[in-house]
mmCIF file of C-alpha atoms in Angstrom:
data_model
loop_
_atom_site.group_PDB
_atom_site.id
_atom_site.type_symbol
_atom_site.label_atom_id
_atom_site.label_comp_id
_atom_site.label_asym_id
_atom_site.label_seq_id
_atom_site.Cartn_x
_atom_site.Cartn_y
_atom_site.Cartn_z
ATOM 1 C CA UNK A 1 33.222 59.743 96.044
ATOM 2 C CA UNK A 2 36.884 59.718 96.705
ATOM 3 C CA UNK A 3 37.538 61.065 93.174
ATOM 4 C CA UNK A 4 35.058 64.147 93.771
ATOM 5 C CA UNK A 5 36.707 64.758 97.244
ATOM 6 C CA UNK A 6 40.560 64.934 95.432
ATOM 7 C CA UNK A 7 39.019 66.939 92.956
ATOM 8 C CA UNK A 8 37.755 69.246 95.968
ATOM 9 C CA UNK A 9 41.069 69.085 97.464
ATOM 10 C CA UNK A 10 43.028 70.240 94.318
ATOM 11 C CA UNK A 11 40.352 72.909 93.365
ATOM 12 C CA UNK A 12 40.907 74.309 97.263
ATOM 13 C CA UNK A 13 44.727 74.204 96.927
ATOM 14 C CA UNK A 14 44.528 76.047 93.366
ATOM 15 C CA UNK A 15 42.938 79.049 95.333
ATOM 16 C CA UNK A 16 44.540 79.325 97.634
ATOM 17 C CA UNK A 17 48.081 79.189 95.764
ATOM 18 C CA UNK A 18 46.490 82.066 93.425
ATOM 19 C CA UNK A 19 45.472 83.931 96.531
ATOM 20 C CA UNK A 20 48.798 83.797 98.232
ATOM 21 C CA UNK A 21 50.291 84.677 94.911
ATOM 22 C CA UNK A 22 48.292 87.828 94.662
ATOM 23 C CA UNK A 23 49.003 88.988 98.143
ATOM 24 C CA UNK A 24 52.482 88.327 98.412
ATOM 25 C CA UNK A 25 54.269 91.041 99.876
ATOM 26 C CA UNK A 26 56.838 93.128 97.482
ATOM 27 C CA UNK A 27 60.180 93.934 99.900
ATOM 28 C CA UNK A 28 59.884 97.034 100.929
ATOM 29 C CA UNK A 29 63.976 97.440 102.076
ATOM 30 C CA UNK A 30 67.141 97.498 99.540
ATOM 31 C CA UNK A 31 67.514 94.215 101.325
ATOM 32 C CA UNK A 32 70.733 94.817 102.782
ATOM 33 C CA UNK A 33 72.125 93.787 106.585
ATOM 34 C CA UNK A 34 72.010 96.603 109.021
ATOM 35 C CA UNK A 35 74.411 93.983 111.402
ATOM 36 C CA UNK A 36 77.552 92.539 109.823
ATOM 37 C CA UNK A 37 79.674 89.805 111.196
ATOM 38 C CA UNK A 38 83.281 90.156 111.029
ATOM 39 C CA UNK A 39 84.770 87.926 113.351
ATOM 40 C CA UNK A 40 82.643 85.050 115.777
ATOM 41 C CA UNK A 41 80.259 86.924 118.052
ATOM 42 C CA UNK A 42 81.471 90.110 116.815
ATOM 43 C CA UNK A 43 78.470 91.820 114.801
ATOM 44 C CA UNK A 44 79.314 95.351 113.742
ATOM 45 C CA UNK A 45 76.115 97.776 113.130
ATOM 46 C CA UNK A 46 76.285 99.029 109.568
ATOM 47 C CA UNK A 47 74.032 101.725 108.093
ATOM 48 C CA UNK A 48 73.598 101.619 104.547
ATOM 49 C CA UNK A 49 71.176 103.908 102.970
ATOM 50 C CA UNK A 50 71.168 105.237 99.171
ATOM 51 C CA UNK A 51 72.000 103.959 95.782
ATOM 52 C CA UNK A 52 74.469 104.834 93.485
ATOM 53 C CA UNK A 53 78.500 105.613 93.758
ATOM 54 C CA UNK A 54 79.504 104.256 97.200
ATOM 55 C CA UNK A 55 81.059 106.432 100.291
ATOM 56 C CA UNK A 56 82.527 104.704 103.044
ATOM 57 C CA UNK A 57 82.096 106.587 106.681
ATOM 58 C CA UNK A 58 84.163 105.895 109.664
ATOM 59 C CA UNK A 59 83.578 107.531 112.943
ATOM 60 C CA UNK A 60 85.450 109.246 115.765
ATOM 61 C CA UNK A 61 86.181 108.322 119.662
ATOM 62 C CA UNK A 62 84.226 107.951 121.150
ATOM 63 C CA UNK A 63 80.960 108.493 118.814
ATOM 64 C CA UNK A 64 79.233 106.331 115.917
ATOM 65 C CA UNK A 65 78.394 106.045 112.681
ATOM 66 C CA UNK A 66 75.320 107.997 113.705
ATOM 67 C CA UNK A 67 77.309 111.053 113.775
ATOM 68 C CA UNK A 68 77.010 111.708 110.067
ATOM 69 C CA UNK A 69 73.708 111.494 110.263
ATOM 70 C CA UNK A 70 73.299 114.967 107.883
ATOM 71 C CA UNK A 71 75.967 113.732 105.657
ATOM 72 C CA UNK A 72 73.316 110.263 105.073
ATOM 73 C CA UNK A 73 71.112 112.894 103.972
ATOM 74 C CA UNK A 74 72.651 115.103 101.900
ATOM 75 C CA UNK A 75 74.533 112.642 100.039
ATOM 76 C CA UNK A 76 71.496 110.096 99.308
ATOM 77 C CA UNK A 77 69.363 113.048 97.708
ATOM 78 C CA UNK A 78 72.836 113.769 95.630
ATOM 79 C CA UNK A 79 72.365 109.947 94.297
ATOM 80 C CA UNK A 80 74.952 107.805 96.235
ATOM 81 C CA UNK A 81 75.252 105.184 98.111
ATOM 82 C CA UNK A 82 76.190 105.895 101.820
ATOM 83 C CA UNK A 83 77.632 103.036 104.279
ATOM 84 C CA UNK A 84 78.512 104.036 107.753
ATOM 85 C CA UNK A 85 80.286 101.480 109.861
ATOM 86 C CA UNK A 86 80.273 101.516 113.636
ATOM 87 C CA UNK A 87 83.768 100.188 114.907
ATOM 88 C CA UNK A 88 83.579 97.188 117.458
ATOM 89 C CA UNK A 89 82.897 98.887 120.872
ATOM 90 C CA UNK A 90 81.086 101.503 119.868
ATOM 91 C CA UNK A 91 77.389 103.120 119.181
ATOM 92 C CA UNK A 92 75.043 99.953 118.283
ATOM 93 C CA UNK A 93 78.086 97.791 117.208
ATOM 94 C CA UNK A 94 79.104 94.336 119.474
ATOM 95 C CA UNK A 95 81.555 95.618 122.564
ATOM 96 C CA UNK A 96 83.729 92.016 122.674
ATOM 97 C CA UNK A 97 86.695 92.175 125.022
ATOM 98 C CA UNK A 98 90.074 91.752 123.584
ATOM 99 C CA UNK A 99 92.056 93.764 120.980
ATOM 100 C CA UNK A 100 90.919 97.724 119.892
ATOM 101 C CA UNK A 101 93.923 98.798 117.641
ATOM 102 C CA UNK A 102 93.884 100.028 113.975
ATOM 103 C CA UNK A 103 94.713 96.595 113.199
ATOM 104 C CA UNK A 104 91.924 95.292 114.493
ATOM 105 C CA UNK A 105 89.967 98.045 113.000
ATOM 106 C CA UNK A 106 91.362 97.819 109.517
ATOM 107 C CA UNK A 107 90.461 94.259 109.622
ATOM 108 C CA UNK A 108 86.909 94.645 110.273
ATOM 109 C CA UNK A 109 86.197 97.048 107.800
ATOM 110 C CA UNK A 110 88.435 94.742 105.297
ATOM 111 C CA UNK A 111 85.603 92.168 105.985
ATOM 112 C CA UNK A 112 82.356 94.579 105.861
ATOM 113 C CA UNK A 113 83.842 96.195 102.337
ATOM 114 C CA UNK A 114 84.004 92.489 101.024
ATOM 115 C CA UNK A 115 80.812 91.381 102.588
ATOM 116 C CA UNK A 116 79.120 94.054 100.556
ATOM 117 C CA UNK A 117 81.721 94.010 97.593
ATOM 118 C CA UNK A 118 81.757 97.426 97.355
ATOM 119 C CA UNK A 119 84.117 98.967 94.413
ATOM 120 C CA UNK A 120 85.676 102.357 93.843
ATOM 121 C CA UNK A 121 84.249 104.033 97.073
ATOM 122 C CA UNK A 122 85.087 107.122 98.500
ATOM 123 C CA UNK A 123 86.661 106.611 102.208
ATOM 124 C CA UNK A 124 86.208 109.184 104.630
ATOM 125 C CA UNK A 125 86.810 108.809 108.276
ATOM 126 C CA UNK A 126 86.818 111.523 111.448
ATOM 127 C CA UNK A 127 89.587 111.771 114.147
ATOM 128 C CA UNK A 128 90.665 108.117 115.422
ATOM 129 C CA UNK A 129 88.086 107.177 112.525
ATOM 130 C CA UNK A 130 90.875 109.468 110.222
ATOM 131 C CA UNK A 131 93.811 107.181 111.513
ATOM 132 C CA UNK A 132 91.920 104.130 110.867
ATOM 133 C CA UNK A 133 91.414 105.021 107.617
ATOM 134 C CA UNK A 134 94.541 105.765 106.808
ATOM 135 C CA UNK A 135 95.717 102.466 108.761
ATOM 136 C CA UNK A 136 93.121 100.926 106.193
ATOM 137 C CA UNK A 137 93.912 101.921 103.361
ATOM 138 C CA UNK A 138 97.710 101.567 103.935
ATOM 139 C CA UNK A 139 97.477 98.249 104.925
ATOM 140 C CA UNK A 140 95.460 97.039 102.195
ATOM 141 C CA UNK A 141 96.547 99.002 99.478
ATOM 142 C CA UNK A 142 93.476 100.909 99.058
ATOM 143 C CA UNK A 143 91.030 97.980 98.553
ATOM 144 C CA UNK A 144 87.336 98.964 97.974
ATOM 145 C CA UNK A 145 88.339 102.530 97.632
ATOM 146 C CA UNK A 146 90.064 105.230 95.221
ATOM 147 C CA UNK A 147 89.731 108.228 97.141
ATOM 148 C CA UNK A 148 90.344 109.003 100.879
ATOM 149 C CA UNK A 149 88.862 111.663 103.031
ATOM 150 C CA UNK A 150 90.147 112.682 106.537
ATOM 151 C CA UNK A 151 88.668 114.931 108.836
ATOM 152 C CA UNK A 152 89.589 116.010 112.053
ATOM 153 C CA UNK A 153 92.190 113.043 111.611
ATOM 154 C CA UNK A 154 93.859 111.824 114.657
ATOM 155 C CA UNK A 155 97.204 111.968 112.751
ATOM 156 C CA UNK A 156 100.104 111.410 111.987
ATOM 157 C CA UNK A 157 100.610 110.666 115.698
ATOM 158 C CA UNK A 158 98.140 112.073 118.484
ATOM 159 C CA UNK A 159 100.835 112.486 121.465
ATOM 160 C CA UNK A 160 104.054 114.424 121.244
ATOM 161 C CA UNK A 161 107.369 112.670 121.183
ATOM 162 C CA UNK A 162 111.151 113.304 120.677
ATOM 163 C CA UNK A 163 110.963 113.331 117.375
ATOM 164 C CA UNK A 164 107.401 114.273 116.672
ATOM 165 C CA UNK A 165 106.425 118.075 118.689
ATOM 166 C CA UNK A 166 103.051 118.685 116.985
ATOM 167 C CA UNK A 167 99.526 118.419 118.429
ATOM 168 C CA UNK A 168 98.238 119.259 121.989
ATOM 169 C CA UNK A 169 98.433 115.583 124.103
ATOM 170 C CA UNK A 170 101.135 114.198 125.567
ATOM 171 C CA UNK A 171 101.511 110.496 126.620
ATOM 172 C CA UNK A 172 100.812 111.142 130.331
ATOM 173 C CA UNK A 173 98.038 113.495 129.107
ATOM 174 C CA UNK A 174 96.027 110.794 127.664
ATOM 175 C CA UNK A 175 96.973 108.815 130.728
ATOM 176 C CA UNK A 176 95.378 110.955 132.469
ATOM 177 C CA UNK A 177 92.415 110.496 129.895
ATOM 178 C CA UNK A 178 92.247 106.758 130.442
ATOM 179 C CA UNK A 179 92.122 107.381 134.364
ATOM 180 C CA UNK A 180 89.210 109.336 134.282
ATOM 181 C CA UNK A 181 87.144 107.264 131.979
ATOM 182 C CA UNK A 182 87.645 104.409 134.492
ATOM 183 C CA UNK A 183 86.673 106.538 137.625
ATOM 184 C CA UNK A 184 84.511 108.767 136.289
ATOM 185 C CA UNK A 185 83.352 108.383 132.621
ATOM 186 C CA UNK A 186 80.494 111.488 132.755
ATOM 187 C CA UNK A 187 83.532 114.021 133.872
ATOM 188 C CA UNK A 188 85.357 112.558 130.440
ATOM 189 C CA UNK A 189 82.506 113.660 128.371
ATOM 190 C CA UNK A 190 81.911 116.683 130.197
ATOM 191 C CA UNK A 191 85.940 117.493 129.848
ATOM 192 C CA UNK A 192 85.491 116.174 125.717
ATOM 193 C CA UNK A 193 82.374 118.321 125.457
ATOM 194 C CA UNK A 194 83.516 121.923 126.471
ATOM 195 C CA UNK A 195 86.471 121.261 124.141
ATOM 196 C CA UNK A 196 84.608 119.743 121.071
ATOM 197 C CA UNK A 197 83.343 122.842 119.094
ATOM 198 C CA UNK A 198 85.289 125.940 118.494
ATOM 199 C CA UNK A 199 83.910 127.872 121.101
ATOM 200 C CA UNK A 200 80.440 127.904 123.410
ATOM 201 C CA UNK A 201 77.654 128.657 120.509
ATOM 202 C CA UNK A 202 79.379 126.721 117.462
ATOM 203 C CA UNK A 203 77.411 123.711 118.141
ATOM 204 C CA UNK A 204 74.418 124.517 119.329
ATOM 205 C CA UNK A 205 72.819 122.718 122.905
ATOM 206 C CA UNK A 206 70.559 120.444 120.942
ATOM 207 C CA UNK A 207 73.535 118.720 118.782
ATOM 208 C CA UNK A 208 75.576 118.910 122.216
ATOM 209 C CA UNK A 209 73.071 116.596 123.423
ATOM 210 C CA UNK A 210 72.884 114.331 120.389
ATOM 211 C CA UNK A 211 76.472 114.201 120.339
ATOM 212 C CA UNK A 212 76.556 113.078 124.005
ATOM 213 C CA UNK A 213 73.598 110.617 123.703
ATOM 214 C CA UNK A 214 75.811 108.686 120.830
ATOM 215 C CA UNK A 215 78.743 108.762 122.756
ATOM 216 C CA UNK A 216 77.101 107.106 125.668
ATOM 217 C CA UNK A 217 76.324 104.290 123.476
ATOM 218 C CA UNK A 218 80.199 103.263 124.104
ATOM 219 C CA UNK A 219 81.673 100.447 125.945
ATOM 220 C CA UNK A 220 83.803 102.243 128.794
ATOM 221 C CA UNK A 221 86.436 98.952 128.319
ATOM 222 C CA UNK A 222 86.634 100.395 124.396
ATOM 223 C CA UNK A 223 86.888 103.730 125.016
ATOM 224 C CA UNK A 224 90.106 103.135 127.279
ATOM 225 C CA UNK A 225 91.879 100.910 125.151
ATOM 226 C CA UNK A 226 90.964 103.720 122.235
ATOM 227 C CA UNK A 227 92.613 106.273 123.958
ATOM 228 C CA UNK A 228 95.689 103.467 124.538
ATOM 229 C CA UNK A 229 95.849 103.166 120.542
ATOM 230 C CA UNK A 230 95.454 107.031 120.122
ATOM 231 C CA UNK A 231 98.498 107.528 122.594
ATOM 232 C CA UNK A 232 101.111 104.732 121.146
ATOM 233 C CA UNK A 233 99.979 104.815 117.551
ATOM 234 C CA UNK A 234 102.432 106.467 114.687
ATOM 235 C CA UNK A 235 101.237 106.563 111.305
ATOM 236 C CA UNK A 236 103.547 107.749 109.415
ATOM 237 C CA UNK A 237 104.942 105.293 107.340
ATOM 238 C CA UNK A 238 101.324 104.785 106.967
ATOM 239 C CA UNK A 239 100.874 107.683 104.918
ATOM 240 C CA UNK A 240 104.120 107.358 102.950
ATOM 241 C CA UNK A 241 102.445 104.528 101.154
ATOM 242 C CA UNK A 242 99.444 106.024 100.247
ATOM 243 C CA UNK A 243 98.922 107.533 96.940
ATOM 244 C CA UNK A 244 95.264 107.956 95.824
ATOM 245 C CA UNK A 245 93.906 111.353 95.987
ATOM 246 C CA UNK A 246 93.311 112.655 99.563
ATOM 247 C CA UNK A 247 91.299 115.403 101.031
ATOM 248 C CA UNK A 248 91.703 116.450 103.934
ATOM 249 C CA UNK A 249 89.451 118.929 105.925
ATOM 250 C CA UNK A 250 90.246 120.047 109.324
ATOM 251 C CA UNK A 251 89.314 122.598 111.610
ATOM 252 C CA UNK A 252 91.916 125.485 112.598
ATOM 253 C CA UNK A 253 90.286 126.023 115.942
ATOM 254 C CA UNK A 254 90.617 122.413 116.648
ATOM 255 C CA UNK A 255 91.689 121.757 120.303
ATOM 256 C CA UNK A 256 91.716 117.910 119.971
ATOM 257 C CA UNK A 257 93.512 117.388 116.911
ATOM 258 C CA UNK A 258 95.796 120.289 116.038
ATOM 259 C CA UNK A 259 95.532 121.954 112.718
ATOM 260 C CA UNK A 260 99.577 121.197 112.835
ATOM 261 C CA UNK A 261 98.365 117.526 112.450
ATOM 262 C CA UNK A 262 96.854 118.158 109.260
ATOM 263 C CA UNK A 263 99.755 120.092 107.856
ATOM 264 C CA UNK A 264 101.945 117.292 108.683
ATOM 265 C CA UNK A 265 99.327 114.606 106.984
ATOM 266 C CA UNK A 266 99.386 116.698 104.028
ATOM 267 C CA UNK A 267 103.456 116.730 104.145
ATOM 268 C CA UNK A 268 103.350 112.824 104.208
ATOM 269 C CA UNK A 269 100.743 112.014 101.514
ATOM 270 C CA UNK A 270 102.048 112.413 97.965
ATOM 271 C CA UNK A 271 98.570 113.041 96.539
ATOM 272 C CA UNK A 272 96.944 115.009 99.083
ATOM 273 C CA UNK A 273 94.613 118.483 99.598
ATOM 274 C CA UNK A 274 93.839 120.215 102.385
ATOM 275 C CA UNK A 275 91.077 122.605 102.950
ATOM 276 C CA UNK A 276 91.299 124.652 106.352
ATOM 277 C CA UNK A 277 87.765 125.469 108.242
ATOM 278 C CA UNK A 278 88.301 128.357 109.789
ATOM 279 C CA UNK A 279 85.439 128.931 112.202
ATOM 280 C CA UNK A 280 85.870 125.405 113.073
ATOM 281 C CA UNK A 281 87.102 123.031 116.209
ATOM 282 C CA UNK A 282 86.546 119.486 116.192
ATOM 283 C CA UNK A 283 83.138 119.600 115.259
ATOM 284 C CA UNK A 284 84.188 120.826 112.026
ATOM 285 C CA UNK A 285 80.972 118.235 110.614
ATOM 286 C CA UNK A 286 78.908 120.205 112.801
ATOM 287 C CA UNK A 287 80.161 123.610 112.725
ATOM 288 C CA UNK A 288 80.502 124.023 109.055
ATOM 289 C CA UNK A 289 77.939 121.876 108.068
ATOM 290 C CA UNK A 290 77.283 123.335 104.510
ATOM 291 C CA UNK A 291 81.007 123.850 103.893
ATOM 292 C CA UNK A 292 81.706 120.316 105.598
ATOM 293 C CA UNK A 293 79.557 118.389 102.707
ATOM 294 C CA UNK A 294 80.152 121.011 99.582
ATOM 295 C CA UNK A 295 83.593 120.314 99.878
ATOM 296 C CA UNK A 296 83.516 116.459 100.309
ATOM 297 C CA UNK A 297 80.728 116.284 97.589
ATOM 298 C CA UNK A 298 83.309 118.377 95.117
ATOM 299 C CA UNK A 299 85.951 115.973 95.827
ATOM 300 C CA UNK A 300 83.991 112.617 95.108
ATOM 301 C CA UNK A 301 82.625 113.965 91.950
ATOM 302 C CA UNK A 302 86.182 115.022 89.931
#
């Protein structure tokens, strides 16, 4: 009896091991982690869609990387492999206190790039997600990547100085800047907003309000110590060191970062090109949508 009730047993367990093995789900993902760690509770929101030759995305103050939402798309059907990182503070990433500088930033995306082991990417960042490129790929000597794309780039410096009379900000501008996003944060965006595109109809109402739904997403503490690193930051030796081919696309209506900015990244960079958009302001991503991703797309594929 107890040798016909183990053979029961066994026969029972046989099943239902062939069962389970013939219903066992196939993944359905690439398998990879839409939150990365970089520092102890300090998760960063990563999206990472696409196979094939990697490009890097960095976002803008005070947006996401959901903003290149129709560069994830183009560039997937095109066959690569496209990794947006939200910076700490921002869209769906962790909004610590402490440090927001291009240090800081540098070394998160230092640990996200390893994480992944990504290899010969394309780097591309927009506005303070330009200068934390460059601050990136300065500081360690172009790891990950072997091209760099700016746009929009918050660069060389963002405020005007003795030595330095290009772009539209001064320091007690952005003060100014940092005062009303801690008294009134919706007048910010409101200010941010008129001055985005070129001019009223260049982005139309219905990316207005996806634009201002992402930006919403941000910590108010990060935003004002973004705008600190925006104001004090100089990049310049930055670029100096920099030698991998550069391209640089920028917006000559652009009434956040000057189109003088981009001349003067261009002056710095020994390997650098720069392609003006001339019915563009800030929104150059936007506004020039098919011009925005032909000319990126040419660049990564020489």
């Amino acid at each position: 009896m107890k040798n016909l009730i183990l053979a029961i047993v066994l026969f029972t367990t046989l099943i239902s091991s062939h069962v389970f093995s013939q219903t066992k789900r196939t993944p359905a993902s690439f398998g990879r982690e839409e939150y990365i760690e970089v520092e102890k509770n300090v998760r960063l929101h990563v999206t990472d869609f696409g196979e094939g030759e990697p490009i890097v995305l960095i976002h803008g103050w005070p947006l996401s990387d959901a903003m290149y939402e129709y560069q994830y798309a183009d560039f997937i059907q095109k066959g690569y492999r496209v990794i947006g990182i939200t910076l700490r503070g921002f869209g769906l990433s962790d909004k610590p206190g402490g440090k927001y500088n291009y240090d800081v930033f540098a070394d998160d995306i230092k640990v996200v790039l390893d994480k992944l082991e990504i290899r010969n990417a394309t780097i591309g960042g927009f506005s303070m997600g330009g200068a934390t490129v460059i601050h990136y790929v300065a500081k360690y000597n172009a790891a990950h990547v072997s091209k760099m794309a700016l746009f929009g780039a918050a660069a060389p410096i963002w405020t005007k100085r003795a030595d330095f009379n290009y772009g539209l900000w001064t320091k007690e501008d952005v003060d100014g800047l940092i005062n009303l996003n801690n008294t009134n944060r919706p007048e910010l965006f409101a200010t941010f907003g008129k001055i985005f595109p070129a001019n009223d109809t260049s982005v139309s109402q219905g990316h207005g309000a996806w634009l201002g739904n992402i930006q919403a997403q941000a910590s108010p503490y990060a935003m004002a110590e973004g705008l600190k690193t925006l104001r004090d930051s100089d990049l310049r030796n930055d670029l100096k060191k920099i030698t991998i081919p550069t391209l640089i696309l920028h917006g000559k209506l652009d009434k956040i970062c000057s189109y003088d900015l981009a001349e003067q990244m261009k002056a710095l960079l020994k390997n650098a090109t720069l392609v003006p958009f001339e019915k563009s302001g800030h929104a150059l991503f936007i506004e020039e949508l098919e011009k925005f991703n032909s000319e990126l797309f040419n660049f990564i594929k020489k």
